[in-house]
PDB file of C-alpha atoms in Angstrom:
ATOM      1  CA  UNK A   1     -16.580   4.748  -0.050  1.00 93.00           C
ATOM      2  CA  UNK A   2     -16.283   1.394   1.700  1.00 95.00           C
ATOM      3  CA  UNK A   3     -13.079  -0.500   1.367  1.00 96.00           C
ATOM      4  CA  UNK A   4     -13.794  -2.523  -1.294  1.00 97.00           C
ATOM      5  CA  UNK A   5     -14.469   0.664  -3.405  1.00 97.00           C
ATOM      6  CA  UNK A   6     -10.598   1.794  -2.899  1.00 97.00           C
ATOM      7  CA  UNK A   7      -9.586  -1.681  -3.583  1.00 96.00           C
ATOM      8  CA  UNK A   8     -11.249  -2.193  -6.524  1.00 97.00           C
ATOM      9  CA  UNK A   9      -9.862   0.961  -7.771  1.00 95.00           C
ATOM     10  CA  UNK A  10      -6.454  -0.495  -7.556  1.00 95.00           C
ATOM     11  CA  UNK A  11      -7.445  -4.039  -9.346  1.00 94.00           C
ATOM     12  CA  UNK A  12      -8.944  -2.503 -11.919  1.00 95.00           C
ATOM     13  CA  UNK A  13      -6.259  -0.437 -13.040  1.00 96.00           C
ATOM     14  CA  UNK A  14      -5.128  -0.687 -16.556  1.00 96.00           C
ATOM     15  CA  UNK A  15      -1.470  -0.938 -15.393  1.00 98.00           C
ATOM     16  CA  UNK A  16      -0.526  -3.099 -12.245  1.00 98.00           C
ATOM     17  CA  UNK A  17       1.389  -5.676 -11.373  1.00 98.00           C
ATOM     18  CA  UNK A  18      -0.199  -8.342  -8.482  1.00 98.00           C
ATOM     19  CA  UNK A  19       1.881 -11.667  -6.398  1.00 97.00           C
ATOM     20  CA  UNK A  20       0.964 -14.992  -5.838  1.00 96.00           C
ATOM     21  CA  UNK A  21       2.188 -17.348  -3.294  1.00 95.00           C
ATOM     22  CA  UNK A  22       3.045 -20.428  -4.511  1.00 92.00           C
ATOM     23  CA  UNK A  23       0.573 -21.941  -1.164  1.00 92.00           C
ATOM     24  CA  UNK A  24      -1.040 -19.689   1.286  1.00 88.00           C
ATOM     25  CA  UNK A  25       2.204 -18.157   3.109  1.00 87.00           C
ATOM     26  CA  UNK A  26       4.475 -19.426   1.371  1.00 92.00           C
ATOM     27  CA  UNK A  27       7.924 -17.953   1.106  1.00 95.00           C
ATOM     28  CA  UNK A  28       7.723 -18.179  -2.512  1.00 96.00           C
ATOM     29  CA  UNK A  29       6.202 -15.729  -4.841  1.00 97.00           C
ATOM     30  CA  UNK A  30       5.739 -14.948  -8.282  1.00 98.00           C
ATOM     31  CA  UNK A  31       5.216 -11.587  -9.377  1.00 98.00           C
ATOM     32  CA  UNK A  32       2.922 -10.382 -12.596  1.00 98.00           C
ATOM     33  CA  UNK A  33       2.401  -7.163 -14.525  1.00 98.00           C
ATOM     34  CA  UNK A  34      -0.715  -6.498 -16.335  1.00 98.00           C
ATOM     35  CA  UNK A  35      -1.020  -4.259 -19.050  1.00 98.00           C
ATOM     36  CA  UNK A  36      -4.713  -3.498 -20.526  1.00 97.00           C
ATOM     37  CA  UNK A  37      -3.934  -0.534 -22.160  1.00 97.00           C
ATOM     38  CA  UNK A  38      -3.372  -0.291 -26.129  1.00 97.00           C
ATOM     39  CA  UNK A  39      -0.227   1.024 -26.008  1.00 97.00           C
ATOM     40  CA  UNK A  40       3.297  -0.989 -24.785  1.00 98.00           C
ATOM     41  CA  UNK A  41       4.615   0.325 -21.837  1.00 98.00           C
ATOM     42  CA  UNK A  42       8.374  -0.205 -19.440  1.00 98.00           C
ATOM     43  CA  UNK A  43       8.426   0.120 -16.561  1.00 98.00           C
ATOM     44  CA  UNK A  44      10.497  -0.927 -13.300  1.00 98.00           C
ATOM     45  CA  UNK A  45       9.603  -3.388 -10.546  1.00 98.00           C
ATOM     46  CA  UNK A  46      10.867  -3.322  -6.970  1.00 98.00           C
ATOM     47  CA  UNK A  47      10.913  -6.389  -4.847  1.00 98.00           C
ATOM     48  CA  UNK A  48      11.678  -5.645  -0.936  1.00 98.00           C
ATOM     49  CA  UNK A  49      11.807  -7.623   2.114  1.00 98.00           C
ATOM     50  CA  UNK A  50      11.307  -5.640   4.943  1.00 98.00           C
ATOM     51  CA  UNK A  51      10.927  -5.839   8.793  1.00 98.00           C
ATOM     52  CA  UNK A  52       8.517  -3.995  10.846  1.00 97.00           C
ATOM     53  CA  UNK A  53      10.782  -1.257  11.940  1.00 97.00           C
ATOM     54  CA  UNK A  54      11.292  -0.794   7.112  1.00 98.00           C
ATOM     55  CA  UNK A  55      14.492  -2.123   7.580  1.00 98.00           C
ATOM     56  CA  UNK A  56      15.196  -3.671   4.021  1.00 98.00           C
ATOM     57  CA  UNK A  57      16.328  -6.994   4.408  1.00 97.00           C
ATOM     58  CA  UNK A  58      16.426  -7.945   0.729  1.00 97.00           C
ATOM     59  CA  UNK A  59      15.887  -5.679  -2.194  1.00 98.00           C
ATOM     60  CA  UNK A  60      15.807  -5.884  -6.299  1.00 98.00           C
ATOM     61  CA  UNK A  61      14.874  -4.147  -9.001  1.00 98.00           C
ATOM     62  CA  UNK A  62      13.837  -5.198 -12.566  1.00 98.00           C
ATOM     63  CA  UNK A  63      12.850  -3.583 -16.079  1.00 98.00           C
ATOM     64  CA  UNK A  64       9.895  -4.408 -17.327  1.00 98.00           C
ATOM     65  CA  UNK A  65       8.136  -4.344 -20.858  1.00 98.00           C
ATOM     66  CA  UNK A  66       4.611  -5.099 -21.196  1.00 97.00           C
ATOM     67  CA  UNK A  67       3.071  -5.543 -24.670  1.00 97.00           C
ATOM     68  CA  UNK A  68      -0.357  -4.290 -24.969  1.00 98.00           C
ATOM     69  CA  UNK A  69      -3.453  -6.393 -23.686  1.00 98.00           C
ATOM     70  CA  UNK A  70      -0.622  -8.356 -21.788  1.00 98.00           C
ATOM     71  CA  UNK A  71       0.353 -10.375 -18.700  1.00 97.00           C
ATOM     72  CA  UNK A  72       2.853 -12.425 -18.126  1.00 96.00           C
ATOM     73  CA  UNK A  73       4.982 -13.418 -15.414  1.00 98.00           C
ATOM     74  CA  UNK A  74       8.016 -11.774 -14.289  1.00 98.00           C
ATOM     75  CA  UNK A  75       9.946 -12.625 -11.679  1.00 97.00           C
ATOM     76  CA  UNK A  76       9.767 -15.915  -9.206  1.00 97.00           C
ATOM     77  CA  UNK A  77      11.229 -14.756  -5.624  1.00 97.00           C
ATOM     78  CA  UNK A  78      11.815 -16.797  -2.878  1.00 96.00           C
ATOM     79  CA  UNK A  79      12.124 -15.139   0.671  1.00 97.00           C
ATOM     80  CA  UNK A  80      12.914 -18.234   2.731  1.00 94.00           C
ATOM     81  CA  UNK A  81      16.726 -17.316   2.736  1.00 91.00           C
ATOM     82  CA  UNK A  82      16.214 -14.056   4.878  1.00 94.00           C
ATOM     83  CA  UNK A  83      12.838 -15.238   6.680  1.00 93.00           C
ATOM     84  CA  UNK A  84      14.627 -18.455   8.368  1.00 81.00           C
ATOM     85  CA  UNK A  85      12.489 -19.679  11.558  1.00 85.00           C
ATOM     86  CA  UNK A  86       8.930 -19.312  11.462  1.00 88.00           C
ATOM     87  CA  UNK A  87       8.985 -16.914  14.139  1.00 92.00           C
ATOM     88  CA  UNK A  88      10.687 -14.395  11.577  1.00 95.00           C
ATOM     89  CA  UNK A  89       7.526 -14.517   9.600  1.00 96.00           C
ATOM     90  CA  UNK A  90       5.392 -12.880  12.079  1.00 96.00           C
ATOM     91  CA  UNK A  91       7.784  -9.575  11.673  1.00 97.00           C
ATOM     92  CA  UNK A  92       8.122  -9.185   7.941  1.00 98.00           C
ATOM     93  CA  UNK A  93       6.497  -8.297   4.824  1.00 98.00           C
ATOM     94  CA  UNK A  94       7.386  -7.968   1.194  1.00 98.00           C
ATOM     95  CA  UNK A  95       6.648  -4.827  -1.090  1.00 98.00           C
ATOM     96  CA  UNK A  96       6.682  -4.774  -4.568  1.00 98.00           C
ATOM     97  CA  UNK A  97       5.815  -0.838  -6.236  1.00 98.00           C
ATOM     98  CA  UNK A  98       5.925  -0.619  -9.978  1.00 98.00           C
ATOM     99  CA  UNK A  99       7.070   2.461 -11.025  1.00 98.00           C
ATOM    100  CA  UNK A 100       6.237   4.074 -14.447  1.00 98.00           C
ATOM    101  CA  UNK A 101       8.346   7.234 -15.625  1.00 96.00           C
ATOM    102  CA  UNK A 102       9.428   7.707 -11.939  1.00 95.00           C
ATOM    103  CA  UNK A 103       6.260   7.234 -10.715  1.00 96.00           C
ATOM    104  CA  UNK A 104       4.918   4.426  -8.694  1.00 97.00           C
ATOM    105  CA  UNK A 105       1.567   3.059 -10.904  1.00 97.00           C
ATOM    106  CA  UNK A 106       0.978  -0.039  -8.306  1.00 98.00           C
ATOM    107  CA  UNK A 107       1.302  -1.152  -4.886  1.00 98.00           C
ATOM    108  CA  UNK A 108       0.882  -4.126  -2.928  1.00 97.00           C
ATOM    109  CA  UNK A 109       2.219  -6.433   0.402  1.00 97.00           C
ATOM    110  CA  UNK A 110       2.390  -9.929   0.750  1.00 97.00           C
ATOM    111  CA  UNK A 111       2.190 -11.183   4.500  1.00 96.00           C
ATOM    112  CA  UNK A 112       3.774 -14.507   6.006  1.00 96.00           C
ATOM    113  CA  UNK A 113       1.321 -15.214   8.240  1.00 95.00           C
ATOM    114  CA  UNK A 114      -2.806 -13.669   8.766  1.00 94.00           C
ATOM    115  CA  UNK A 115      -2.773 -10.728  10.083  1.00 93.00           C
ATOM    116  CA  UNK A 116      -3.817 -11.973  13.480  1.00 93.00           C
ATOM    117  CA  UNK A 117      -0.480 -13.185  14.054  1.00 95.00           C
ATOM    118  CA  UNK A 118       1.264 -10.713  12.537  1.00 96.00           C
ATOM    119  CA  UNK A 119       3.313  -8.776  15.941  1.00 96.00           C
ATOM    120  CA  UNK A 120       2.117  -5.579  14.689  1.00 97.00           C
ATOM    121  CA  UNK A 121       3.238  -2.326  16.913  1.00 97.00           C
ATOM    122  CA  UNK A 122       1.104   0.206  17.846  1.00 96.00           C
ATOM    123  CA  UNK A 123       1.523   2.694  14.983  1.00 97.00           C
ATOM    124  CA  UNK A 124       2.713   6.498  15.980  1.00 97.00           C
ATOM    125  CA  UNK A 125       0.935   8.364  12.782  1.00 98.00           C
ATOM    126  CA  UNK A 126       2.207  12.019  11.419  1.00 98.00           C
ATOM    127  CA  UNK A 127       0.094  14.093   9.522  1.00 98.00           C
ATOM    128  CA  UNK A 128       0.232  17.063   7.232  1.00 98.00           C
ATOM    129  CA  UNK A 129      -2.686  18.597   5.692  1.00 98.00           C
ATOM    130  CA  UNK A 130      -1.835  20.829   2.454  1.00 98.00           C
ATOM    131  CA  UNK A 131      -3.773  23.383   0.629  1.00 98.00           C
ATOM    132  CA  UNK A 132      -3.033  22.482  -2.886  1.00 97.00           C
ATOM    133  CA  UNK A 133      -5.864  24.960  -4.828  1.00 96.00           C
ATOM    134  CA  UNK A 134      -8.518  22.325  -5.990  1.00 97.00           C
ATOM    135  CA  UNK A 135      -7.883  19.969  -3.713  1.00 98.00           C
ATOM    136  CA  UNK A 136      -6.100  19.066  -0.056  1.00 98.00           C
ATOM    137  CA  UNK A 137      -2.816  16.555  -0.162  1.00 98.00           C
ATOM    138  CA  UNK A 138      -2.863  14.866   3.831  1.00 98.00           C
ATOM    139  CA  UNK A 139       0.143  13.118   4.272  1.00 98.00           C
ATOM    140  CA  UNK A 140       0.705  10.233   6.675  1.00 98.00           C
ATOM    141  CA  UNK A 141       3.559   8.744   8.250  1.00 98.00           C
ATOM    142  CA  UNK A 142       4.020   5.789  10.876  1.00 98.00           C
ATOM    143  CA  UNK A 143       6.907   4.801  12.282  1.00 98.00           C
ATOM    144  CA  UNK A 144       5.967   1.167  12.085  1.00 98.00           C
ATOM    145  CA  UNK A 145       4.315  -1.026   9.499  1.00 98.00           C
ATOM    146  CA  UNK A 146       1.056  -0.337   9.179  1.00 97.00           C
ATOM    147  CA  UNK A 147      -1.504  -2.191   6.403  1.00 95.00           C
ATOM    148  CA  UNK A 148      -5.390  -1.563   5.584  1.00 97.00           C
ATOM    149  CA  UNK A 149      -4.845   1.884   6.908  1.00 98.00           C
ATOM    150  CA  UNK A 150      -8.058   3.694   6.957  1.00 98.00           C
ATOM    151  CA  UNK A 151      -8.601   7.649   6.601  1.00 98.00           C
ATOM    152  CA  UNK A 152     -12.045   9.228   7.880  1.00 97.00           C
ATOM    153  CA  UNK A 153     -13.079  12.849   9.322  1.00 97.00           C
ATOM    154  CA  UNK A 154     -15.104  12.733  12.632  1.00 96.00           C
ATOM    155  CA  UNK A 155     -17.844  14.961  11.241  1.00 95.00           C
ATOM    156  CA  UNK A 156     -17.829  14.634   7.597  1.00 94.00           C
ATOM    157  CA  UNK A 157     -18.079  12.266   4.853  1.00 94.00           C
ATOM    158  CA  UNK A 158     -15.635  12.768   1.658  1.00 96.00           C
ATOM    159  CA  UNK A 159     -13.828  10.330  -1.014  1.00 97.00           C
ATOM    160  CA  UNK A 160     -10.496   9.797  -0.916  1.00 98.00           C
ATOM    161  CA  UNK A 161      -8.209   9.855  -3.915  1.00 97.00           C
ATOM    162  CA  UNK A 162      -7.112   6.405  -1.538  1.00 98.00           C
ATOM    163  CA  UNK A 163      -7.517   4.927   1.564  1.00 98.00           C
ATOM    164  CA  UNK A 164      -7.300   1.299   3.448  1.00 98.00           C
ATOM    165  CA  UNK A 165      -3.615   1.476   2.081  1.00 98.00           C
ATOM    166  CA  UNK A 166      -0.558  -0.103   3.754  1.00 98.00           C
ATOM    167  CA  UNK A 167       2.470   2.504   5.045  1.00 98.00           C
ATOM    168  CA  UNK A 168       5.114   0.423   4.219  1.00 98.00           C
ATOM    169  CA  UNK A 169       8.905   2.683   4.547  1.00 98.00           C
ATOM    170  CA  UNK A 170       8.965   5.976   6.848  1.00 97.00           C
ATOM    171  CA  UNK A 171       7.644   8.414   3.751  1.00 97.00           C
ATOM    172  CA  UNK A 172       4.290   7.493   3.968  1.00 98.00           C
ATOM    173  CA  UNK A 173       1.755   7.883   2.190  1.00 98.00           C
ATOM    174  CA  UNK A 174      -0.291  10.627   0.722  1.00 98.00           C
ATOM    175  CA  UNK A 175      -3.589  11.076  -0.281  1.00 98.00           C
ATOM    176  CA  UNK A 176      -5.798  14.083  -1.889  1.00 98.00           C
ATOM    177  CA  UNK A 177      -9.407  14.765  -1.766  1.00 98.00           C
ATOM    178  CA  UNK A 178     -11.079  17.453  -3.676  1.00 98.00           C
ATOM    179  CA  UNK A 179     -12.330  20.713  -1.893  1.00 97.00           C
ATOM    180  CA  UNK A 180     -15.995  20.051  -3.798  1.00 96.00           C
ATOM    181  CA  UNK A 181     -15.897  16.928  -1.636  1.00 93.00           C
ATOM    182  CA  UNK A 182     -15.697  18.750   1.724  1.00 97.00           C
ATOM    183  CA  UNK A 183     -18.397  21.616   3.213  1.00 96.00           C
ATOM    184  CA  UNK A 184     -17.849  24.652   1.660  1.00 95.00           C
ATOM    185  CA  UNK A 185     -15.084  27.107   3.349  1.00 95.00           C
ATOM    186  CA  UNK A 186     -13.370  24.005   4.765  1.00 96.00           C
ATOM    187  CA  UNK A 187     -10.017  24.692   5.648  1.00 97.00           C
ATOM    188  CA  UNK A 188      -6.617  22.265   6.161  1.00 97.00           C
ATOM    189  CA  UNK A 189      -6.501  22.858   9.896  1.00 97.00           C
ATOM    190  CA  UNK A 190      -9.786  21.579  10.208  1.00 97.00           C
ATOM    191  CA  UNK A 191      -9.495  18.727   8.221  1.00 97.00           C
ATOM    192  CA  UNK A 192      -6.380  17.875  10.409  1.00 97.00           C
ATOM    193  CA  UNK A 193      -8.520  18.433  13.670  1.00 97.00           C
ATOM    194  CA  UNK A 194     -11.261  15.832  12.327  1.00 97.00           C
ATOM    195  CA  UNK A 195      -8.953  13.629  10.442  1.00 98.00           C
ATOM    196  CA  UNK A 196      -8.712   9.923  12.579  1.00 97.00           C
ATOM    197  CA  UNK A 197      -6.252   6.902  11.627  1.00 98.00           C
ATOM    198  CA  UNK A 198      -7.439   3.398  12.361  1.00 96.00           C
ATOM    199  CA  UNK A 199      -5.243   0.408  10.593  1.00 97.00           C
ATOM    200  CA  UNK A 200      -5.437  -3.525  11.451  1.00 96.00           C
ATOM    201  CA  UNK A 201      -3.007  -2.947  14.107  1.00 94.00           C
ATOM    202  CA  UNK A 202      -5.597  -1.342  16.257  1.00 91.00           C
ATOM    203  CA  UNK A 203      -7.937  -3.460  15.891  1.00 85.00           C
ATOM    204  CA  UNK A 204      -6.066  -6.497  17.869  1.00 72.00           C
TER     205      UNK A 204
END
């Protein structure tokens, strides 16, 4: 799958929640849930500001009910308080993750500034690769910010349950992909030996 295919994954979801900017960059954003399932659902919605390093600068969290076939906004942040000079905005992001039953349902980052400007680090990656039965769980951690983060093995092609992702706090993130995806007899270490990391930080 090409990036677009993961992303389109996530904006198609029955059950997400999205930001808008006010403008482009802006400090101010407003933050949606969308529910297109038939059923109501709550949920909770965290709002972070964080610094390269996931130092949280600014956090909140909110309950949220969603009628069914519904989106509406619900909640208007503004960051500008704990960005201050411009020059902050080129080290910070904000993360919002709604969580459904204790489990995060959707995802996303809003930037300050493009990318290009962003003063990324050089990400230091950790990986684990786990035998799960059906399928292998490869964790990865960064001990830096880290967004479009892209999973591939050097010698074979396989889907991702995700991938272009952002690593946003020192857990990480983790993935699975399905042993009838991979060459028969495949085992973790392998996957580990092939497994490469690129994100928009290497690319600059």
């Amino acid at each position: 799958w090409k990036a677009l295919h993961y992303g389109a994954k996530r904006f198609y979801g029955r059950y997400i929640a999205s930001a808008c900017e006010e403008e482009e960059f802006s400090t101010k954003v407003t933050y949606y849930v969308l529910n297109e399932s038939f059923r109501e659902r709550d949920a909770v919605l965290e709002i972070a500001l964080l610094d390269r390093e996931f130092h949280v600068l600014h956090r909140e969290e909110l309950p949220v009910h969603s009628g069914a076939f519904a989106m509406e906004a619900v909640k208007e942040a503004d960051f500008g308080n704990w960005i201050g000079e411009e020059e902050k905005k080129k080290q910070v992001f904000a993360r919002f993750r709604l969580s459904e039953g204790g489990v995060c349902v959707s995802t996303g980052v809003t930037m300050f500034v493009k990318p290009k400007y962003f003063a990324y680090r050089l990400p230091a990656y950790e990986t684990e690769v786990t035998d799960q039965g059906e399928e292998f769980a490869i964790s990865v951690k960064a001990d830096t910010f880290a967004n479009y983060v892209e999973l591939y093995l050097e010698q074979t092609d396989c889907v991702f349950s995700d991938n272009y992702f952002d690593i946003t706090d020192g857990q990480g993130v983790t993935v699975t992909v399905r042993k009838e995806e991979l060459p028969e007899g495949m085992t973790g270490e392998e996957i580990k030996e092939q497994l490469r990391i690129k994100s928009v930080a290497e690319s600059y």
